[in-house]
CSV table of C-alpha atoms in Angstrom, one decimal:
chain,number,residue,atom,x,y,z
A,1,UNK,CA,0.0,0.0,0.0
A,2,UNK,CA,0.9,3.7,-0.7
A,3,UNK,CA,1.1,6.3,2.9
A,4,UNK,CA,-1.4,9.0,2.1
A,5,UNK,CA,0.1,12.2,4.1
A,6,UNK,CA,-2.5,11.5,6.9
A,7,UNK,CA,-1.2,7.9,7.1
A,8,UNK,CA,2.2,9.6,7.7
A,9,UNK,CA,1.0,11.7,10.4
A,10,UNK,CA,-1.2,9.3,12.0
A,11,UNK,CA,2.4,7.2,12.7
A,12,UNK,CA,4.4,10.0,13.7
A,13,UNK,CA,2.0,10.6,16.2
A,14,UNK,CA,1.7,7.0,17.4
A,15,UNK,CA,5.7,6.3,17.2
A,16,UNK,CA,5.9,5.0,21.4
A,17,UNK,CA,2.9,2.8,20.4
A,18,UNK,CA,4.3,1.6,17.0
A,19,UNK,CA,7.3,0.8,18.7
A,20,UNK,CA,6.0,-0.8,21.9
A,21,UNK,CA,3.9,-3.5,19.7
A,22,UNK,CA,6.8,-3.7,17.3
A,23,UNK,CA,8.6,-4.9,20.8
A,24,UNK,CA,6.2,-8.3,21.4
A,25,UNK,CA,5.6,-9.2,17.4
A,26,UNK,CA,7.2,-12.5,16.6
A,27,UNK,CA,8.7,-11.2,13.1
A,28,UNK,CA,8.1,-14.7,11.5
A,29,UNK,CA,6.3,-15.3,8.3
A,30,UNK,CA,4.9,-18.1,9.5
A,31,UNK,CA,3.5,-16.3,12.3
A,32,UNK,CA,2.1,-13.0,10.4
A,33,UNK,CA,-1.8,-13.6,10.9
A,34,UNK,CA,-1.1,-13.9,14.6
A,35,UNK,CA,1.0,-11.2,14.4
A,36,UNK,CA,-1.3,-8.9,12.5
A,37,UNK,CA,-4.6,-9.6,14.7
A,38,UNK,CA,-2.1,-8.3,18.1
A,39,UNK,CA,-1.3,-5.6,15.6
A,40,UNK,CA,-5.3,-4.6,14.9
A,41,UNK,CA,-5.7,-4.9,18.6
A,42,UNK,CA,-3.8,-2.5,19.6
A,43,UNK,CA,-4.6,0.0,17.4
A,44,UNK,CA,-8.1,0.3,18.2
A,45,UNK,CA,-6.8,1.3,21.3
A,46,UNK,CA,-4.9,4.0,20.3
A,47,UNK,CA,-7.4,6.1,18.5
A,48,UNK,CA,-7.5,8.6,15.5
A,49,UNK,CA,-7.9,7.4,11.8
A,50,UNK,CA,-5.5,4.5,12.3
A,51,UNK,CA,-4.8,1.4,10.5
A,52,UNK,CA,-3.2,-1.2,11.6
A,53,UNK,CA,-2.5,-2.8,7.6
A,54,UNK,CA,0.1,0.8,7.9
A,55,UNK,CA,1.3,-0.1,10.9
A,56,UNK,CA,2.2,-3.6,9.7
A,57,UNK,CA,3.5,-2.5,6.4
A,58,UNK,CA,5.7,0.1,8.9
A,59,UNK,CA,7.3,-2.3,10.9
A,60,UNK,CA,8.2,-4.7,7.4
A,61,UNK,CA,10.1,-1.8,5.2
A,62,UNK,CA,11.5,-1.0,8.3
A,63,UNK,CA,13.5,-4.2,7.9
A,64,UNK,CA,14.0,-4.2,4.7
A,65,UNK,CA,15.6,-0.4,5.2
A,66,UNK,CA,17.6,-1.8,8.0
A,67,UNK,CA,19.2,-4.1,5.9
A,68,UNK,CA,20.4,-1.5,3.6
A,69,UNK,CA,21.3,1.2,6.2
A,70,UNK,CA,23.0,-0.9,8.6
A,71,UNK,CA,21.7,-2.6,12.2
A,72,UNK,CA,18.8,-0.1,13.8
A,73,UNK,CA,19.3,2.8,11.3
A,74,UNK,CA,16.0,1.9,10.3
A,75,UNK,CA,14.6,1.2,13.5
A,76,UNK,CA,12.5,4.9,14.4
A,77,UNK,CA,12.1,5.7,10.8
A,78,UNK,CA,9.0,6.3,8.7
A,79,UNK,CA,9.2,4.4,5.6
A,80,UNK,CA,6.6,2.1,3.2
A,81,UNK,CA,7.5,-0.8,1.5
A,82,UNK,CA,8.1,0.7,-2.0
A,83,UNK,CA,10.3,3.6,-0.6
A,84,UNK,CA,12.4,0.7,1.0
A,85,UNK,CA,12.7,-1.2,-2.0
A,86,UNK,CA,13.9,2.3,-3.7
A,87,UNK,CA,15.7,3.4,-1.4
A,88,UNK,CA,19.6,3.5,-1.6
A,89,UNK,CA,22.0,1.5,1.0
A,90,UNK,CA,23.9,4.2,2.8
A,91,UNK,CA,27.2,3.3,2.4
A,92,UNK,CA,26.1,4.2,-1.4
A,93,UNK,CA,25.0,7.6,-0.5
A,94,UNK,CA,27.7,8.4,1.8
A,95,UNK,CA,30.2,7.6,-1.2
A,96,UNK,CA,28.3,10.4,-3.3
A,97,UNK,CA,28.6,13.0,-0.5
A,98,UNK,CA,32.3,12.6,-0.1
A,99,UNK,CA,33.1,12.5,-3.3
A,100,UNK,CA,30.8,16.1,-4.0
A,101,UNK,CA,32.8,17.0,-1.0
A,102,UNK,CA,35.7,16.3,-1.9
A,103,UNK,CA,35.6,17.8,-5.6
A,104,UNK,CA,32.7,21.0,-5.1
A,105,UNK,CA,33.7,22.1,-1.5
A,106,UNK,CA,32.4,21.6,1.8
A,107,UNK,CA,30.7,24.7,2.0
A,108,UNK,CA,28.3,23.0,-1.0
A,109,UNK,CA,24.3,23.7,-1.1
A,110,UNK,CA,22.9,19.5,-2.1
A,111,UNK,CA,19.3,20.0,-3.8
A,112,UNK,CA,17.7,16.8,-4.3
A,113,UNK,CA,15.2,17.4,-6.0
A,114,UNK,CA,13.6,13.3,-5.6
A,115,UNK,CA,14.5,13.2,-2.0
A,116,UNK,CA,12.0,10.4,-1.0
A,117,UNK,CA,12.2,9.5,2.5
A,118,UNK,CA,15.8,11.3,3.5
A,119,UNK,CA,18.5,9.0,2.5
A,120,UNK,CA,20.5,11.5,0.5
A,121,UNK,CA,19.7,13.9,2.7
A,122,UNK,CA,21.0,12.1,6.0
A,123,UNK,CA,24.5,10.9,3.9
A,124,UNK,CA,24.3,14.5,3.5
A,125,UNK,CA,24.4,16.1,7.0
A,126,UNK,CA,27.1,13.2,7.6
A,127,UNK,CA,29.6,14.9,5.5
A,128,UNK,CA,28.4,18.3,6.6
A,129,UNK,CA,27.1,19.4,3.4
A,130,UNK,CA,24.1,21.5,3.4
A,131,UNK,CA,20.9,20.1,2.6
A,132,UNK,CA,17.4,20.9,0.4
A,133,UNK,CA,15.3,17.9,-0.6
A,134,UNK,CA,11.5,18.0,-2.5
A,135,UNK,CA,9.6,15.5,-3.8
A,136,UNK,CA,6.3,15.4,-5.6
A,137,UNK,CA,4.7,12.9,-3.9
A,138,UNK,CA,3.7,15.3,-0.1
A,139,UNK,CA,3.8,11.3,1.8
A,140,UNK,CA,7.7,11.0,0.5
A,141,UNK,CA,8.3,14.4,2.0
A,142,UNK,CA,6.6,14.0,5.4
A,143,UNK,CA,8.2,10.5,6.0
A,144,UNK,CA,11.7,12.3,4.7
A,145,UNK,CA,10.4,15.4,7.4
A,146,UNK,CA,10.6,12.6,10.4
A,147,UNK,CA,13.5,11.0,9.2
A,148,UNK,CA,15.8,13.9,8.8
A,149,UNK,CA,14.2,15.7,12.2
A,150,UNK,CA,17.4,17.5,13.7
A,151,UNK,CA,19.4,17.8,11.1
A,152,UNK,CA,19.1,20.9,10.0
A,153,UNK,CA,17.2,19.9,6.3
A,154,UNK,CA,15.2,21.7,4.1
A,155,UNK,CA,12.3,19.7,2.4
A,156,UNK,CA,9.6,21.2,0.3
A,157,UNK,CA,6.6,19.4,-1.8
A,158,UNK,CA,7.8,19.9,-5.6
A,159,UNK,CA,8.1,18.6,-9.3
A,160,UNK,CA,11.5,17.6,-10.1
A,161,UNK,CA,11.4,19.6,-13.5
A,162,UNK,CA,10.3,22.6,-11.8
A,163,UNK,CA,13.5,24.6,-10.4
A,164,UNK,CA,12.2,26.0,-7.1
A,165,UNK,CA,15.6,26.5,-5.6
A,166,UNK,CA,18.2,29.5,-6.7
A,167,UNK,CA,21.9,28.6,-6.7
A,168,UNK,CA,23.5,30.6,-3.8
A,169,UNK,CA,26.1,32.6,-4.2
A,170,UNK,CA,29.8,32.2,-3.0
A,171,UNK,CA,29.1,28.3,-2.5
A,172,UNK,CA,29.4,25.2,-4.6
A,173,UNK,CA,25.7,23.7,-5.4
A,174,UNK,CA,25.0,20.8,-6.8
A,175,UNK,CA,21.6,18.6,-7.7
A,176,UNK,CA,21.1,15.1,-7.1
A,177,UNK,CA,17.9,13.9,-9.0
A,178,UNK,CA,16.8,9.6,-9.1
A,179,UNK,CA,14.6,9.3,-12.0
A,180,UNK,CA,12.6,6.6,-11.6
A,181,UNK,CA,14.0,2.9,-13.2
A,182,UNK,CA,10.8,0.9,-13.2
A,183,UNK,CA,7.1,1.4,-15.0
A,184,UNK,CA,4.5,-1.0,-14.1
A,185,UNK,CA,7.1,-3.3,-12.6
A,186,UNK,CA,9.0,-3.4,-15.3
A,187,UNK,CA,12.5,-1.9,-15.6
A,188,UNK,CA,13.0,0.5,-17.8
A,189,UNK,CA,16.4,0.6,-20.4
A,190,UNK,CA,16.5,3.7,-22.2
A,191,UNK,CA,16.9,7.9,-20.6
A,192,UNK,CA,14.4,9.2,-22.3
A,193,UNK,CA,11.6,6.7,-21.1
A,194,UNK,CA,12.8,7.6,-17.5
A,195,UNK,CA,10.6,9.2,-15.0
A,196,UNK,CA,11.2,11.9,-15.2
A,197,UNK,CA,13.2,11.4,-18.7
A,198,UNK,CA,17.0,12.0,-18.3
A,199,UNK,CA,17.5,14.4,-21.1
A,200,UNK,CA,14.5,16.5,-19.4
A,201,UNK,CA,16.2,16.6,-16.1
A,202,UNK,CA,20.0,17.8,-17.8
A,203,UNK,CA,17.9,20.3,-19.4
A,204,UNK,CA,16.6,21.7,-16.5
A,205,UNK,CA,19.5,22.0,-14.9
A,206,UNK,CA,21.5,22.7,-17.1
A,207,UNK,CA,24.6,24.8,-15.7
A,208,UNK,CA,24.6,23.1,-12.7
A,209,UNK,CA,26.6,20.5,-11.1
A,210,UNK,CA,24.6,17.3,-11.5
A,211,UNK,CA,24.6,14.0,-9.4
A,212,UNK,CA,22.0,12.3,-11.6
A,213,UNK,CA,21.2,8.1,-10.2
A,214,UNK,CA,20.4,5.6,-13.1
A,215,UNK,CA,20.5,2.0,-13.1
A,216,UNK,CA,23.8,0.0,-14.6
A,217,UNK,CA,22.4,-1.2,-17.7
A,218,UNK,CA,22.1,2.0,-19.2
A,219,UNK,CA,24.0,3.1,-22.2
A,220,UNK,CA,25.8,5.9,-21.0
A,221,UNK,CA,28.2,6.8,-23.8
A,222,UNK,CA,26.6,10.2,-24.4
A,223,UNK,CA,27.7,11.4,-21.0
A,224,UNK,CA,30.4,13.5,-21.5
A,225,UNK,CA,30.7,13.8,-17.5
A,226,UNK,CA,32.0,10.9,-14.9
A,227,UNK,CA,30.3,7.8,-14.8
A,228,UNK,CA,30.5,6.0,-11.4
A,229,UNK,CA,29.5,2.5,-10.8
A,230,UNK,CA,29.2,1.2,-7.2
A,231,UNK,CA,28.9,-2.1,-6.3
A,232,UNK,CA,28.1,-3.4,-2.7
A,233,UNK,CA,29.1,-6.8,-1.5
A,234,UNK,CA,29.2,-8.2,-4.7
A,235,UNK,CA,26.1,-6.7,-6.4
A,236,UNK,CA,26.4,-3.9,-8.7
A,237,UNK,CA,23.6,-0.9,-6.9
A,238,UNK,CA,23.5,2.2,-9.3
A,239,UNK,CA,25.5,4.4,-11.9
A,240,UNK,CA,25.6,7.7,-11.0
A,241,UNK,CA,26.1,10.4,-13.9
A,242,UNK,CA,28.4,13.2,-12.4
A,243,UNK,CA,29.0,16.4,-14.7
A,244,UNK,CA,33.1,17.3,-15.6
A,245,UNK,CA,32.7,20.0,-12.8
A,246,UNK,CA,32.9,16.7,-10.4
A,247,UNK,CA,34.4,14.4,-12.8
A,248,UNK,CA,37.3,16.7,-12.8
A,249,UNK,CA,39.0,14.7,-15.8
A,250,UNK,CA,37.8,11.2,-15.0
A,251,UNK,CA,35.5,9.4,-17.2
A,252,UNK,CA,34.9,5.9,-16.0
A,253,UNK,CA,34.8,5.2,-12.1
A,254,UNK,CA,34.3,1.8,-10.4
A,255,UNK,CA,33.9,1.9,-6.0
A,256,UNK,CA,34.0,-1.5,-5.3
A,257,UNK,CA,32.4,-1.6,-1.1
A,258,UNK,CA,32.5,-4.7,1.1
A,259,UNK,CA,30.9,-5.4,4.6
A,260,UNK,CA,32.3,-8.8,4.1
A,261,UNK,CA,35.9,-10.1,4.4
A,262,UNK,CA,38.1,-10.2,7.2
A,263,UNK,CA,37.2,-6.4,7.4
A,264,UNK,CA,35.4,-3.7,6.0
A,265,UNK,CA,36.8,-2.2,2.7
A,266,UNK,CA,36.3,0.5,-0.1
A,267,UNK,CA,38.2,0.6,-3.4
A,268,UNK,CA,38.2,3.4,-6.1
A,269,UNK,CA,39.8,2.7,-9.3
A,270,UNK,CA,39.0,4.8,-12.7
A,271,UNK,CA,40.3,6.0,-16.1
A,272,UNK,CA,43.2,7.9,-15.2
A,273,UNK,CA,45.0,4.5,-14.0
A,274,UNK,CA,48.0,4.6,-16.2
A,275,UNK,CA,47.6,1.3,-19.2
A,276,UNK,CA,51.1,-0.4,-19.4
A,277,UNK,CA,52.3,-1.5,-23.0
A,278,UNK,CA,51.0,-4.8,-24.4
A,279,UNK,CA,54.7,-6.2,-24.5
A,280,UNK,CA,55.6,-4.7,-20.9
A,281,UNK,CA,57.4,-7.7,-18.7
A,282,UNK,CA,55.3,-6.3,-15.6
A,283,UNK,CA,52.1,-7.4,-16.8
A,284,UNK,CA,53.2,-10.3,-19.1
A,285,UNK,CA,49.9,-10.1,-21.6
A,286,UNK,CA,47.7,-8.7,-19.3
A,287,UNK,CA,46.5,-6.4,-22.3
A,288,UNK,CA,47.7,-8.2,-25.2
A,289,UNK,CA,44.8,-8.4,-27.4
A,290,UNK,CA,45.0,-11.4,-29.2
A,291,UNK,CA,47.1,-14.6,-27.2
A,292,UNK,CA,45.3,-15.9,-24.1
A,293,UNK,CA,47.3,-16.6,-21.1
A,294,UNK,CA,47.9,-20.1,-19.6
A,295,UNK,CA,46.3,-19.5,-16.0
A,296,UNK,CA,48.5,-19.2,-13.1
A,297,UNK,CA,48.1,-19.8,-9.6
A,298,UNK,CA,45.0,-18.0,-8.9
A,299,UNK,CA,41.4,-17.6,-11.1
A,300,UNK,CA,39.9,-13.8,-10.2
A,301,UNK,CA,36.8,-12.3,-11.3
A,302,UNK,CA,36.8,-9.1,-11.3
A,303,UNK,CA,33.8,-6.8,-9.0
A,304,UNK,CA,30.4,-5.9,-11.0
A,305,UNK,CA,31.8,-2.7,-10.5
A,306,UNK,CA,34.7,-2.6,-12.3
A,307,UNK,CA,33.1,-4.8,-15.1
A,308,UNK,CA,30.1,-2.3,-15.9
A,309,UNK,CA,32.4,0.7,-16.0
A,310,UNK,CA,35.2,-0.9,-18.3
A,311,UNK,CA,37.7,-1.1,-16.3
A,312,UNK,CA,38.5,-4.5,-16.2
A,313,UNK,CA,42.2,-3.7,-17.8
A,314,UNK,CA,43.1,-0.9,-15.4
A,315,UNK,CA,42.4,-3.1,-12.5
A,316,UNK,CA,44.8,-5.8,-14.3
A,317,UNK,CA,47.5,-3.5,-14.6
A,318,UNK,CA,46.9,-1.8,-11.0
A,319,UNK,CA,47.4,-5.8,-9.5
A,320,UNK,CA,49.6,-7.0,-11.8
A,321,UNK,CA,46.9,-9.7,-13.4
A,322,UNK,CA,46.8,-11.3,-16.8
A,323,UNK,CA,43.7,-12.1,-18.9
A,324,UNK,CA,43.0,-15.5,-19.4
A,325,UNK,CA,41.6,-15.0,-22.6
A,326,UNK,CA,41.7,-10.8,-23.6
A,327,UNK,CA,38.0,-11.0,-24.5
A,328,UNK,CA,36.9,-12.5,-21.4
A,329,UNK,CA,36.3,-10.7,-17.8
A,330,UNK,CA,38.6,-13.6,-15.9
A,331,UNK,CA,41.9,-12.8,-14.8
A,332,UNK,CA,44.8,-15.1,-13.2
A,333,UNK,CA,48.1,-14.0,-11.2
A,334,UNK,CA,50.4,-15.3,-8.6
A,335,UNK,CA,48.0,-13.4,-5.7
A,336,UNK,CA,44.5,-11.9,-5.0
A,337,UNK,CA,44.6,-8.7,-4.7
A,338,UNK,CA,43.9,-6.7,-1.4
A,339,UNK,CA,40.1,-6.8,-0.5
A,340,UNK,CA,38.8,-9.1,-3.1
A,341,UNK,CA,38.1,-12.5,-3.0
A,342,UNK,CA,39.8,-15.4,-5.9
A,343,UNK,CA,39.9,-19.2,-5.8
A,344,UNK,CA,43.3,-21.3,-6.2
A,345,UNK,CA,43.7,-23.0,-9.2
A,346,UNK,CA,43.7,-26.6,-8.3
A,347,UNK,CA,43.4,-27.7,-12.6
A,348,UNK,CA,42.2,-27.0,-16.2
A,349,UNK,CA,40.7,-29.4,-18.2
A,350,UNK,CA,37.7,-29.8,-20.8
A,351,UNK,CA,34.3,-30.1,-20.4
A,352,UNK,CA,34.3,-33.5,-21.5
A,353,UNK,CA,36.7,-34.4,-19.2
A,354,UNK,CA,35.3,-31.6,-16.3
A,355,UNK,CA,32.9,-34.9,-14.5
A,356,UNK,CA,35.3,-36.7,-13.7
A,357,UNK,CA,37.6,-34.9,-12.7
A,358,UNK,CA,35.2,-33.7,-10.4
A,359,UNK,CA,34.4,-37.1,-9.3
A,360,UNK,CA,38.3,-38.0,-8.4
A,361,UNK,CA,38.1,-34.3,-6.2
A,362,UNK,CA,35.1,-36.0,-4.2
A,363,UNK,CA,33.1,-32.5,-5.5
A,364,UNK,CA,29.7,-32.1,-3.8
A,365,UNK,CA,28.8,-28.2,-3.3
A,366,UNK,CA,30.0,-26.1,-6.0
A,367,UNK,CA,30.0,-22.6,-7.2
A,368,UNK,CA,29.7,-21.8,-11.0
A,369,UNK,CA,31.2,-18.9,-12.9
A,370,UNK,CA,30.4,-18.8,-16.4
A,371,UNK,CA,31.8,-16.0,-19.7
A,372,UNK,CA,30.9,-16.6,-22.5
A,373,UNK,CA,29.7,-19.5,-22.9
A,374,UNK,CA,25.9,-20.7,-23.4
A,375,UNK,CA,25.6,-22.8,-20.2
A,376,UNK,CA,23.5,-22.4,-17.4
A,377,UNK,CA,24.9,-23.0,-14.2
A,378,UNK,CA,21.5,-24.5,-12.7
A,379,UNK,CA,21.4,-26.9,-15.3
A,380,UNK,CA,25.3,-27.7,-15.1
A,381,UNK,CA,24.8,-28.5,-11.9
A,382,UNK,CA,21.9,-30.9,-12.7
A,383,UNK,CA,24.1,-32.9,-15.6
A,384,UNK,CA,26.9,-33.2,-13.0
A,385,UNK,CA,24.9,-34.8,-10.2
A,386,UNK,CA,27.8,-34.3,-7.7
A,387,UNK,CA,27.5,-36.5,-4.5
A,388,UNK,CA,31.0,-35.8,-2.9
A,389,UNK,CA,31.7,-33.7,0.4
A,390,UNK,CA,34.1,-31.3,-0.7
A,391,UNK,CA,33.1,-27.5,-2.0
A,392,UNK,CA,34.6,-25.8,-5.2
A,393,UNK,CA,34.3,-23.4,-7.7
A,394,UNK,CA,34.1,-24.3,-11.4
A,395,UNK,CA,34.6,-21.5,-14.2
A,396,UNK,CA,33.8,-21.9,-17.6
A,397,UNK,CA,34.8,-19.6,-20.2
A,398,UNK,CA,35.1,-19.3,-23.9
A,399,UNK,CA,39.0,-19.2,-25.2
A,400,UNK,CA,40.5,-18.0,-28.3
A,401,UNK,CA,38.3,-16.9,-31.2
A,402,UNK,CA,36.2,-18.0,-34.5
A,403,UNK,CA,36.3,-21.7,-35.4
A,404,UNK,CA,39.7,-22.1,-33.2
A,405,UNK,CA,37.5,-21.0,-29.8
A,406,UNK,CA,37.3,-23.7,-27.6
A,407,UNK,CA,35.5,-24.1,-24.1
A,408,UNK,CA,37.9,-24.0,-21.0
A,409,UNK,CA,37.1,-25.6,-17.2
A,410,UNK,CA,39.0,-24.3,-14.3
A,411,UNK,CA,38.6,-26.3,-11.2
A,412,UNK,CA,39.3,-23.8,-8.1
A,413,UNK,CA,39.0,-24.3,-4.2
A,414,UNK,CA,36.5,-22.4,-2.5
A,415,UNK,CA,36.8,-18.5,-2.2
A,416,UNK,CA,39.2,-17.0,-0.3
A,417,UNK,CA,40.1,-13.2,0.4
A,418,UNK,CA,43.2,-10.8,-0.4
C-alpha cells in the first residue's frame, strides 16, 4: 500500500505505540496472521484514523531499510514498502557525499530534487554538506520530514522539473535527481523513457553540477561527464552520472564496497590508471589483445563494479593480473589482490573431461562462474549430479576466437580473500 500524508502523520504521532507492539511481534512469516490480529488490537486502542495494515506494512520496510542502512538505522524511521525497495544502502550515499565533497567544497548547497524519504539527505548532513530535498509525492516528504528531524534539512513538496531553488552565491551547489527505473514493474532501459526522462532533467539543470542516479544497464556513452558505478558486496547498486565539474577529468569510475571479508573495505579505481604496454614484462599479456594466457596460480573475477564501468584492464595492470583470454572478464596471477576474493587453481581441463575430474576431487557443493559460454549454471549442476563432500568453484569460459575457440574448465577451491 501507498502512505497518504494522513497515514504519515497518524504514525508520527503513534511512534511509542508503533514501537512498543513492534517490541512483542514474533517477526516470522509463518506467524504473520497472529501477528497482524495483536497488531489490529492495539490499534483500536490508540485512537485517530488509524490502521493497523500501515502499521504492519511500517514495521516490514522497516527491515528491509535496516538491511540497507545498517543494524537499527531503520529502527525509528518512517518508511513504506516501495520507498524501501527504492531506497539507496547508505554506504552508497555516503560515497556520493564525499566525493561532492571532496571535488565541489564543503561549503556546498545539495538540492535533491527526488528526496523520497531522506537518505541523501542524512549521507548529506554526515559529510556536513548542506541540505534541500522536494519530492512530488507530499507522503515522500513527510516521512523524509521525520526522518531527517534534527538535522538541519530543508524539504519542500515539488516537481522535479520545476526549479524551485536558486543557486546561492559564494558556495558550490549541486543537484542530485533519481529518475525513476521501473514502470509498471518493469525496468526501464533507455533515458528518455525515465521518470522523469534523463534528457529533461539535464535540461533543467543545465549549468549546474549534477549528481543524476540511473541504473547499470544503461547506455551511458553520451555522457560526457564521470560515470561512477558502485557495487556493494558483490552486487552492482547504481551508476551515478556526475558532470566534468565533479568528474574533474575522470570518465569511468568503479567503487567496489564490502561489509564482508576479514574487514570492511572501499576501493576506487578509474580512467586515469595509467595502461602499461602490451609487451611490458610487468604485466606479461595482461593487455595483449589477441594470445590468451595459460592460468596461473589463482582464477579472479573481477567486481560488478569494475566490469560495468570498463575497467577490467586498469584493474589488471593496477594488480599485476593477466587475462585468461583478452575478450573474457577472468583474470589469473600469482595473488589476490587486497580486498577481493579469488579461488586457487587446483586444474584445467575440458568439459568432456570436467565430470570426472570432479568425481576423483570428491566434489559435492560447487560454485559456477560462467563468460561466455551458453551454459546455465542451474542446469550444469543438474548434468553433473555431484555427491562428494568437498566444495569448489568451477569457471567456464570461452578461449581464443572464431572456429579455433574452444570451451575451457577451471577447477578452483572455494573463495578465499586478499
Amino acid at each position: 500500500m501507498s502512505f497518504s500524508p494522513a497515514t504519515v502523520r497518524w504514525l508520527a504521532d503513534h511512534r511509542d505505540d508503533v514501537a512498543a507492539v513492534e517490541q512483542i511481534l514474533s517477526h516470522r512469516p509463518d506467524n504473520y496472521v497472529h501477528d497482524a490480529a495483536m497488531v489490529a488490537r492495539d490499534v483500536q486502542r490508540w485512537g485517530g484514523e488509524g490502521d493497523s495494515r500501515a502499521v504492519m506494512e511500517l514495521l516490514s520496510a522497516r527491515k528491509a531499510l535496516g538491511k540497507k542502512w545498517g543494524d537499527g538505522a531503520a529502527s525509528d524511521k518512517l518508511v513504506c514498502s516501495e520507498s524501501a525497495q527504492q531506497a539507496t544502502p547508505m554506504p552508497v550515499a555516503e560515497v556520493r557525499m564525499e566525493l561532492i565533497k571532496q571535488t565541489c567544497g564543503a561549503n556546498t548547497l545539495v538540492h535533491d530534487v527526488t528526496c523520497s524519504i531522506g537518505t541523501e539527505g542524512i549521507a548529506a548532513r554526515r559529510a556536513g554538506l548542506d541540505y534541500i530535498g522536494a519530492d512530488i509525492d507530499p507522503a515522500r516528504v513527510a516521512m523524509a520530514q521525520h526522518n531527517l528531524a534534527g538535522l538541519s534539512a530543508h524539504l519542500y513538496v515539488g516537481d522535479a522539473l520545476t526549479p524551485a531553488v536558486r543557486p546561492p552565491q559564494g558556495c558550490g551547489y549541486v543537484v542530485i535527481a533519481d529518475p525513476a527505473r521501473r514502470s509498471q514493474g518493469r525496468r526501464i532501459h533507455t533515458p528518455e523513457d525515465l521518470i522523469p526522462p534523463l534528457p529533461d532533467v539535464i535540461d533543467t539543470y543545465r549549468g549546474a553540477e549534477l549528481a543524476i542516479k540511473c541504473a547499470p544497464a544503461l547506455d551511458y556513452s553520451f555522457w560526457e561527464g564521470l560515470v561512477s558505478v558502485v557495487s556493494l558486496d558483490g552486487q552492482v547498486r547504481e551508476t551515478t552520472l556526475y558532470t566534468p565539474g565533479i568528474a574533474q577529468g575522470r570518465t569511468r569510475q568503479a567503487v567496489v564496497i564490502s561489509t564482508r571479508g576479514p574487514q570492511p573495505s572501499r576501493d576506487v579505481i578509474d580512467d586515469t590508471y595509467p595502461l602499461p604496454d602490451a609487451e611490458s614484462p610487468e604485466h606479461p599479456n595482461a593487455l595483449n589483445p589477441e594470445e590468451s594466457t595459460t592460468p596461473g596460480r589463482f582464477l579472479v573475477e573481477p567486481d560488478g563494479a569494475i566490469v560495468r564501468a570498463g575497467l577490467v584492464e586498469h584493474f589488471a595492470a593496477r594488480e599485476q593480473l593477466a587475462f585468461i583470454d583478452p575478450r573474457i572478464a577472468f583474470l589469473t596471477g600469482t595473488r589476490i589482490p587486497e580486498g577481493y576474493s579469488g579461488c586457487e587453481i587446483i586444474e584445467t581441463t575440458t568439459m568432456k573431461k570436467l565430470p570426472a575430474v570432479l568425481k576423483g576431487l570428491d566434489a559435492g557443493a560447487v560454485e559456477i562462474l560462467v563468460r561466455g559460454v551458453n551454459i546455465t549454471p542451474e542446469n550444469l549442476r543438474k548434468k553433473l549430479k555431484l555427491k562428494g563432500t568437498q566444495p569448489y568453484v568451477i569457471a567456464l569460459m570461452r578461449i581464443g576466437k572464431g572456429v579455433a575457440s574452444s570451451t575451457l574448465a577451471i577447477v578452483a577451491n572455494k573463495r578465499q580473500w586478499g
